[in-house]
Amino acid sequence: GSGEAPMPFLSRFSSWFARLAFGALALFAAVPAYAEDRSWMSDAALLAAARAEGTVTLYSVTNEEEALPEVNRFEQATGIKTHYIRGGGADLMSRIMIETRAGKPQWDVLASSGLELMPTELLMAYRPPEADHLNPGAMDLEKRWFGLYTIHYVPAYNTDKIKPADLPKTYDDFSRHPEWNGHVVIDSTDRVWLAGFVSHFGPERGKKLIQDIVATVHPILQKGKLGTVRSLGAGEYWITLNNWASLTTGVKMAGNPVDFWALDPVVVAYGEVGANTSAPHPHAAKLLLNYMLSAEAQTLRTTWGRIPTRADVATNPPGILDRFKGKTLVRPALTAEEEDRWQKTFSEWFGR
């Protein structure tokens, strides 16, 4: 658990990272068609060295339903045995730090969020060729982490409970719906969203908006974004004040009456991936990293509603990015200490 963590940056990772899974097995049969040119395997020398290593270990917060098909494709294409270790962000970071202290690193590649908060010496400075196709901003300038998918923080609603015409057009509008009292929910760890929200509106205006929303609809706090949007789909709540557009889309594609809409600002972040500076299998790590950024892997990921970080990979369903046009996109760049402070601020303003 995160209680074992020896460094303050571990507070960045909370248990909501470990709850990304949703029922997507039925969706796997509908994987978008992809012309598998396998450009990510074009470096013959790297491929040979990786195959000589024979194995690679991936630490990931991504659920099995999504990660295993992706891992299986890599194994089938390369013949390299891939050990997939799934856990929450805090648990994986504790494990990594324990391994680091012991001088026995086991991981080759890490897929999580907040890799920019890790000590830079733990992440390999390496730019895989497939990174050339990533959208601007979806990578570290020092080449230590890269965006696997884009996270858009937006509100969502139960389409059986709320009519589209009644949806707020601004965050001010929430305070005009006292009838929603007790029917609005938000993830209790939404500190990144709050930081972006306040950076957009300014401290005084931002705080006043949140206070008015809380005073009117009294949002219920629930830990875990996937659980929150699933509860929304079940009709337990009518609206989530904020969630990930990709999770809402995935739950919608699984047959639930949910959808999202965009309000200013749209806070943006990334699911990220990086390789270990001291990777036991450095060539296999580089190859896996290149594969995970490829059009093949990103297209597969859209099966579950993940929003690509490549312009040459279409969203599923099509047109998702059009829904953010005209909105202000904000990406908070927070240190671990700032994240701690914003979590405290969130708890204070939302009454927890």
Short mmCIF file of C-alpha atoms in Angstrom, two decimals:
data_model
loop_
_atom_site.label_atom_id
_atom_site.label_comp_id
_atom_site.label_asym_id
_atom_site.label_seq_id
_atom_site.Cartn_x
_atom_site.Cartn_y
_atom_site.Cartn_z
CA GLY A 1 0.00 0.00 0.00
CA SER A 2 0.99 3.61 -0.26
CA GLY A 3 1.86 3.57 3.44
CA GLU A 4 5.12 1.90 2.51
CA ALA A 5 6.09 4.74 0.19
CA PRO A 6 9.38 6.36 1.17
CA MET A 7 9.00 9.51 -0.94
CA PRO A 8 6.38 12.26 -0.98
CA PHE A 9 5.67 11.97 -4.69
CA LEU A 10 3.87 8.69 -3.99
CA SER A 11 0.94 10.69 -2.68
CA ARG A 12 0.26 11.47 -6.31
CA PHE A 13 -1.09 8.01 -6.84
CA SER A 14 -4.40 7.06 -5.23
CA SER A 15 -6.59 4.01 -5.45
CA TRP A 16 -8.74 5.32 -8.25
CA PHE A 17 -5.96 4.30 -10.64
CA ALA A 18 -6.68 0.66 -9.81
CA ARG A 19 -10.35 0.83 -10.78
CA LEU A 20 -10.31 1.47 -14.51
CA ALA A 21 -11.94 -1.85 -15.55
CA PHE A 22 -15.40 -2.04 -17.02
CA GLY A 23 -17.30 -4.80 -18.81
CA ALA A 24 -15.69 -4.64 -22.20
CA LEU A 25 -15.41 -8.32 -23.11
CA ALA A 26 -18.36 -8.00 -25.48
CA LEU A 27 -16.65 -5.05 -27.11
CA PHE A 28 -13.48 -6.96 -27.92
CA ALA A 29 -15.20 -8.68 -30.81
CA ALA A 30 -15.64 -5.25 -32.37
CA VAL A 31 -11.98 -4.22 -32.42
CA PRO A 32 -11.60 -1.55 -35.09
CA ALA A 33 -9.98 -2.81 -38.29
CA TYR A 34 -6.29 -1.95 -38.56
CA ALA A 35 -3.81 -2.50 -41.34
CA GLU A 36 -1.02 -4.09 -39.37
CA ASP A 37 2.11 -2.90 -41.12
CA ARG A 38 3.95 -3.32 -37.81
CA SER A 39 6.13 -0.24 -38.37
CA TRP A 40 7.00 -0.42 -34.68
CA MET A 41 9.02 -3.58 -35.49
CA SER A 42 11.01 -1.99 -38.32
CA ASP A 43 14.26 -1.61 -36.33
CA ALA A 44 15.76 -5.02 -37.10
CA ALA A 45 18.68 -4.62 -34.69
CA LEU A 46 16.42 -3.64 -31.78
CA LEU A 47 14.03 -6.47 -32.58
CA ALA A 48 16.85 -9.01 -32.62
CA ALA A 49 18.29 -7.74 -29.33
CA ALA A 50 14.85 -7.75 -27.71
CA ARG A 51 14.16 -11.30 -28.87
CA ALA A 52 17.53 -12.35 -27.48
CA GLU A 53 16.45 -11.04 -24.07
CA GLY A 54 13.31 -13.14 -24.49
CA THR A 55 11.10 -11.52 -21.88
CA VAL A 56 9.83 -8.15 -20.65
CA THR A 57 7.92 -7.04 -17.56
CA LEU A 58 5.13 -4.45 -17.73
CA TYR A 59 3.78 -2.80 -14.57
CA SER A 60 0.39 -1.29 -15.39
CA VAL A 61 -2.68 0.24 -13.78
CA THR A 62 -4.78 -0.81 -16.78
CA ASN A 63 -7.35 -3.53 -16.16
CA GLU A 64 -6.95 -7.02 -17.56
CA GLU A 65 -9.80 -6.70 -20.06
CA GLU A 66 -7.92 -3.95 -21.86
CA ALA A 67 -4.30 -4.81 -21.17
CA LEU A 68 -4.25 -8.53 -21.96
CA PRO A 69 -5.38 -8.25 -25.61
CA GLU A 70 -2.72 -5.57 -26.10
CA VAL A 71 -0.02 -7.67 -24.43
CA ASN A 72 -1.06 -10.76 -26.37
CA ARG A 73 -0.63 -8.96 -29.68
CA PHE A 74 2.88 -7.92 -28.70
CA GLU A 75 3.77 -11.47 -27.68
CA GLN A 76 2.34 -12.97 -30.87
CA ALA A 77 4.17 -10.48 -33.08
CA THR A 78 7.56 -10.71 -31.37
CA GLY A 79 7.68 -14.02 -29.53
CA ILE A 80 8.77 -12.12 -26.42
CA LYS A 81 7.15 -13.34 -23.21
CA THR A 82 5.49 -10.38 -21.48
CA HIS A 83 4.89 -10.46 -17.74
CA TYR A 84 1.97 -8.15 -17.04
CA ILE A 85 1.75 -7.00 -13.40
CA ARG A 86 -1.43 -5.06 -12.68
CA GLY A 87 -1.93 -2.86 -9.61
CA GLY A 88 -3.00 0.51 -8.34
CA GLY A 89 -0.69 3.42 -8.96
CA ALA A 90 0.33 3.76 -5.31
CA ASP A 91 0.93 0.02 -4.96
CA LEU A 92 3.07 -0.14 -8.09
CA MET A 93 5.13 2.86 -7.01
CA SER A 94 5.71 1.36 -3.58
CA ARG A 95 6.85 -1.84 -5.25
CA ILE A 96 9.17 0.08 -7.58
CA MET A 97 10.73 2.00 -4.67
CA ILE A 98 11.25 -1.18 -2.66
CA GLU A 99 12.96 -2.77 -5.67
CA THR A 100 15.06 0.36 -6.17
CA ARG A 101 16.25 0.41 -2.55
CA ALA A 102 17.15 -3.26 -2.81
CA GLY A 103 19.02 -2.68 -6.07
CA LYS A 104 16.89 -5.34 -7.77
CA PRO A 105 14.54 -3.65 -10.25
CA GLN A 106 12.07 -6.08 -11.78
CA TRP A 107 10.07 -3.78 -14.07
CA ASP A 108 10.94 -2.81 -17.60
CA VAL A 109 7.99 -0.57 -18.53
CA LEU A 110 5.46 1.31 -16.38
CA ALA A 111 2.01 2.40 -17.63
CA SER A 112 0.25 4.71 -15.18
CA SER A 113 -0.53 8.39 -14.68
CA GLY A 114 1.69 11.00 -13.15
CA LEU A 115 4.99 9.56 -14.37
CA GLU A 116 6.27 13.14 -14.48
CA LEU A 117 6.17 13.09 -10.66
CA MET A 118 8.63 10.21 -10.45
CA PRO A 119 12.33 10.87 -9.81
CA THR A 120 13.71 11.43 -13.29
CA GLU A 121 16.59 9.05 -12.69
CA LEU A 122 14.13 6.13 -12.63
CA LEU A 123 12.84 6.75 -16.16
CA MET A 124 14.91 6.03 -19.26
CA ALA A 125 15.57 9.01 -21.52
CA TYR A 126 14.61 7.39 -24.82
CA ARG A 127 12.41 8.60 -27.65
CA PRO A 128 10.83 5.66 -29.48
CA PRO A 129 10.26 6.25 -33.21
CA GLU A 130 6.47 5.96 -32.80
CA ALA A 131 6.59 9.05 -30.55
CA ASP A 132 7.01 11.08 -33.73
CA HIS A 133 3.28 10.57 -34.35
CA LEU A 134 2.06 11.77 -30.94
CA ASN A 135 0.08 14.97 -30.56
CA PRO A 136 1.99 18.01 -29.25
CA GLY A 137 2.14 17.95 -25.47
CA ALA A 138 1.61 14.20 -25.19
CA MET A 139 5.22 13.56 -24.29
CA ASP A 140 7.95 14.64 -21.91
CA LEU A 141 10.46 17.14 -23.27
CA GLU A 142 13.20 15.04 -21.65
CA LYS A 143 11.87 11.89 -23.40
CA ARG A 144 11.06 10.07 -20.15
CA TRP A 145 7.30 9.54 -20.52
CA PHE A 146 4.78 9.47 -23.36
CA GLY A 147 0.99 9.69 -23.59
CA LEU A 148 -0.87 6.42 -24.17
CA TYR A 149 -4.32 7.99 -24.18
CA THR A 150 -5.82 11.38 -23.45
CA ILE A 151 -7.91 12.09 -20.36
CA HIS A 152 -10.59 14.79 -20.61
CA TYR A 153 -12.24 15.80 -17.34
CA VAL A 154 -15.90 16.57 -18.10
CA PRO A 155 -19.30 16.18 -16.42
CA ALA A 156 -21.61 13.32 -17.37
CA TYR A 157 -25.27 12.50 -16.93
CA ASN A 158 -27.78 9.66 -16.93
CA THR A 159 -29.74 10.08 -20.14
CA ASP A 160 -32.84 8.49 -18.58
CA LYS A 161 -32.87 11.03 -15.74
CA ILE A 162 -31.81 14.31 -17.39
CA LYS A 163 -32.86 15.82 -20.72
CA PRO A 164 -30.06 17.31 -22.84
CA ALA A 165 -31.92 20.62 -22.95
CA ASP A 166 -31.67 20.85 -19.14
CA LEU A 167 -27.91 20.36 -18.98
CA PRO A 168 -25.88 23.26 -17.54
CA LYS A 169 -24.17 25.37 -20.18
CA THR A 170 -21.71 26.76 -17.61
CA TYR A 171 -20.65 25.72 -14.13
CA ASP A 172 -22.72 28.65 -12.81
CA ASP A 173 -25.83 26.83 -13.99
CA PHE A 174 -25.41 24.02 -11.47
CA SER A 175 -26.39 26.43 -8.71
CA ARG A 176 -29.72 27.01 -10.50
CA HIS A 177 -30.85 23.40 -10.01
CA PRO A 178 -31.76 22.83 -6.35
CA GLU A 179 -33.93 19.92 -7.51
CA TRP A 180 -30.72 18.00 -8.18
CA ASN A 181 -29.78 18.04 -4.48
CA GLY A 182 -28.65 14.53 -3.56
CA HIS A 183 -28.46 13.35 -7.16
CA VAL A 184 -25.01 14.72 -8.10
CA VAL A 185 -21.79 12.79 -7.46
CA ILE A 186 -18.07 13.47 -7.83
CA ASP A 187 -14.95 11.39 -7.27
CA SER A 188 -13.43 12.40 -3.94
CA THR A 189 -9.89 12.47 -5.40
CA ASP A 190 -10.53 14.99 -8.20
CA ARG A 191 -7.69 17.30 -7.19
CA VAL A 192 -6.21 17.58 -10.71
CA TRP A 193 -9.56 18.70 -12.10
CA LEU A 194 -9.99 21.23 -9.28
CA ALA A 195 -6.50 22.64 -9.88
CA GLY A 196 -7.27 23.14 -13.56
CA PHE A 197 -10.71 24.56 -12.75
CA VAL A 198 -9.26 27.18 -10.41
CA SER A 199 -6.38 28.03 -12.74
CA HIS A 200 -8.99 28.86 -15.38
CA PHE A 201 -11.38 30.92 -13.24
CA GLY A 202 -8.88 32.33 -10.76
CA PRO A 203 -8.78 31.63 -7.00
CA GLU A 204 -11.68 33.84 -5.88
CA ARG A 205 -14.05 33.07 -8.76
CA GLY A 206 -13.17 29.38 -8.70
CA LYS A 207 -13.79 29.04 -4.98
CA LYS A 208 -17.10 30.93 -5.22
CA LEU A 209 -18.31 28.69 -8.05
CA ILE A 210 -17.53 25.53 -6.10
CA GLN A 211 -19.14 26.93 -2.94
CA ASP A 212 -22.32 27.79 -4.83
CA ILE A 213 -22.46 24.34 -6.43
CA VAL A 214 -21.91 22.60 -3.09
CA ALA A 215 -24.51 24.77 -1.36
CA THR A 216 -27.12 23.99 -4.04
CA VAL A 217 -26.70 20.36 -5.11
CA HIS A 218 -24.53 18.99 -2.25
CA PRO A 219 -22.45 16.62 -4.40
CA ILE A 220 -21.99 13.16 -2.93
CA LEU A 221 -18.35 12.07 -2.73
CA GLN A 222 -17.51 8.63 -4.05
CA LYS A 223 -13.98 7.29 -4.45
CA GLY A 224 -13.13 5.92 -7.87
CA LYS A 225 -14.02 7.31 -11.28
CA LEU A 226 -15.12 4.05 -12.85
CA GLY A 227 -17.35 3.16 -9.90
CA THR A 228 -18.81 6.65 -10.06
CA VAL A 229 -19.76 6.49 -13.72
CA ARG A 230 -21.09 2.96 -13.30
CA SER A 231 -23.31 4.21 -10.47
CA LEU A 232 -24.46 6.94 -12.82
CA GLY A 233 -25.36 4.36 -15.44
CA ALA A 234 -27.30 2.34 -12.87
CA GLY A 235 -29.41 5.40 -12.04
CA GLU A 236 -28.05 5.78 -8.53
CA TYR A 237 -27.06 9.33 -9.49
CA TRP A 238 -28.25 11.67 -12.22
CA ILE A 239 -25.09 13.67 -12.85
CA THR A 240 -21.37 13.43 -12.18
CA LEU A 241 -19.90 16.86 -11.68
CA ASN A 242 -16.74 15.56 -13.30
CA ASN A 243 -15.30 12.33 -14.72
CA TRP A 244 -13.15 11.05 -17.57
CA ALA A 245 -14.81 11.33 -21.00
CA SER A 246 -13.18 8.02 -21.99
CA LEU A 247 -14.65 6.14 -19.03
CA THR A 248 -18.10 7.58 -19.65
CA THR A 249 -17.79 6.61 -23.32
CA GLY A 250 -16.72 3.08 -22.42
CA VAL A 251 -19.62 2.60 -20.00
CA LYS A 252 -21.98 4.01 -22.65
CA MET A 253 -20.65 1.57 -25.26
CA ALA A 254 -21.31 -1.24 -22.80
CA GLY A 255 -25.01 -0.37 -23.02
CA ASN A 256 -25.57 2.03 -20.13
CA PRO A 257 -27.67 5.25 -20.38
CA VAL A 258 -24.81 7.71 -19.83
CA ASP A 259 -23.14 10.45 -21.82
CA PHE A 260 -20.83 13.38 -21.17
CA TRP A 261 -20.92 17.01 -22.19
CA ALA A 262 -18.15 19.58 -22.19
CA LEU A 263 -18.02 22.78 -20.13
CA ASP A 264 -15.27 25.37 -19.91
CA PRO A 265 -12.65 24.54 -18.86
CA VAL A 266 -11.90 21.01 -20.04
CA VAL A 267 -9.02 19.83 -17.88
CA VAL A 268 -6.70 17.46 -19.77
CA ALA A 269 -4.18 14.85 -18.64
CA TYR A 270 -2.67 11.65 -20.02
CA GLY A 271 -2.36 8.00 -19.26
CA GLU A 272 1.41 7.67 -19.54
CA VAL A 273 4.10 5.12 -20.21
CA GLY A 274 7.86 5.08 -19.68
CA ALA A 275 10.76 2.63 -19.50
CA ASN A 276 13.04 1.84 -16.57
CA THR A 277 16.53 3.38 -16.67
CA SER A 278 17.74 0.14 -15.05
CA ALA A 279 15.47 -2.17 -17.03
CA PRO A 280 16.47 -5.84 -16.71
CA HIS A 281 15.54 -6.19 -20.40
CA PRO A 282 16.38 -2.78 -21.92
CA HIS A 283 15.95 -3.70 -25.58
CA ALA A 284 12.64 -5.46 -24.98
CA ALA A 285 11.58 -2.45 -22.90
CA LYS A 286 12.29 -0.09 -25.82
CA LEU A 287 10.43 -2.34 -28.24
CA LEU A 288 7.40 -2.66 -25.94
CA LEU A 289 7.37 1.10 -25.42
CA ASN A 290 7.42 1.67 -29.18
CA TYR A 291 4.60 -0.84 -29.65
CA MET A 292 2.40 0.75 -26.96
CA LEU A 293 2.64 4.10 -28.78
CA SER A 294 1.95 2.58 -32.20
CA ALA A 295 -1.19 3.08 -34.26
CA GLU A 296 -1.89 -0.63 -33.83
CA ALA A 297 -1.95 -0.48 -30.02
CA GLN A 298 -3.74 2.89 -29.88
CA THR A 299 -6.42 1.65 -32.29
CA LEU A 300 -6.96 -1.42 -30.14
CA ARG A 301 -7.27 0.80 -27.08
CA THR A 302 -10.16 2.71 -28.65
CA THR A 303 -12.23 -0.47 -28.32
CA TRP A 304 -12.80 0.58 -24.73
CA GLY A 305 -13.33 4.25 -25.48
CA ARG A 306 -9.78 5.37 -24.81
CA ILE A 307 -9.00 8.61 -26.62
CA PRO A 308 -5.81 8.32 -28.74
CA THR A 309 -2.80 10.59 -28.44
CA ARG A 310 -2.13 10.20 -32.17
CA ALA A 311 -3.86 12.25 -34.85
CA ASP A 312 -3.73 9.30 -37.26
CA VAL A 313 -5.91 7.10 -35.01
CA ALA A 314 -9.64 7.79 -35.05
CA THR A 315 -11.63 7.92 -31.85
CA ASN A 316 -14.28 5.30 -31.13
CA PRO A 317 -16.99 6.34 -31.59
CA PRO A 318 -15.94 8.84 -34.26
CA GLY A 319 -16.12 12.54 -33.54
CA ILE A 320 -15.36 12.48 -29.82
CA LEU A 321 -12.75 15.23 -30.14
CA ASP A 322 -15.22 17.46 -31.99
CA ARG A 323 -17.15 17.72 -28.73
CA PHE A 324 -14.28 19.66 -27.18
CA LYS A 325 -13.97 22.18 -30.00
CA GLY A 326 -14.35 25.76 -28.86
CA LYS A 327 -13.61 24.83 -25.26
CA THR A 328 -10.60 25.97 -23.26
CA LEU A 329 -8.27 23.01 -22.61
CA VAL A 330 -6.25 23.27 -19.39
CA ARG A 331 -3.47 20.91 -18.34
CA PRO A 332 -2.27 21.52 -14.77
CA ALA A 333 1.44 20.88 -14.28
CA LEU A 334 1.52 19.99 -10.60
CA THR A 335 4.33 18.86 -8.35
CA ALA A 336 3.65 16.12 -5.81
CA GLU A 337 3.46 18.73 -3.06
CA GLU A 338 0.97 20.78 -5.08
CA GLU A 339 -1.17 17.72 -5.61
CA ASP A 340 -1.23 17.17 -1.85
CA ARG A 341 -2.34 20.75 -1.32
CA TRP A 342 -5.05 20.53 -3.96
CA GLN A 343 -6.39 17.32 -2.43
CA LYS A 344 -6.68 19.11 0.91
CA THR A 345 -8.38 22.04 -0.80
CA PHE A 346 -10.78 19.67 -2.54
CA SER A 347 -11.68 18.00 0.75
CA GLU A 348 -12.23 21.36 2.42
CA TRP A 349 -14.41 22.84 -0.32
CA PHE A 350 -16.47 19.71 -0.87
CA GLY A 351 -16.90 19.09 2.84
CA ARG A 352 -14.77 16.04 3.51
#
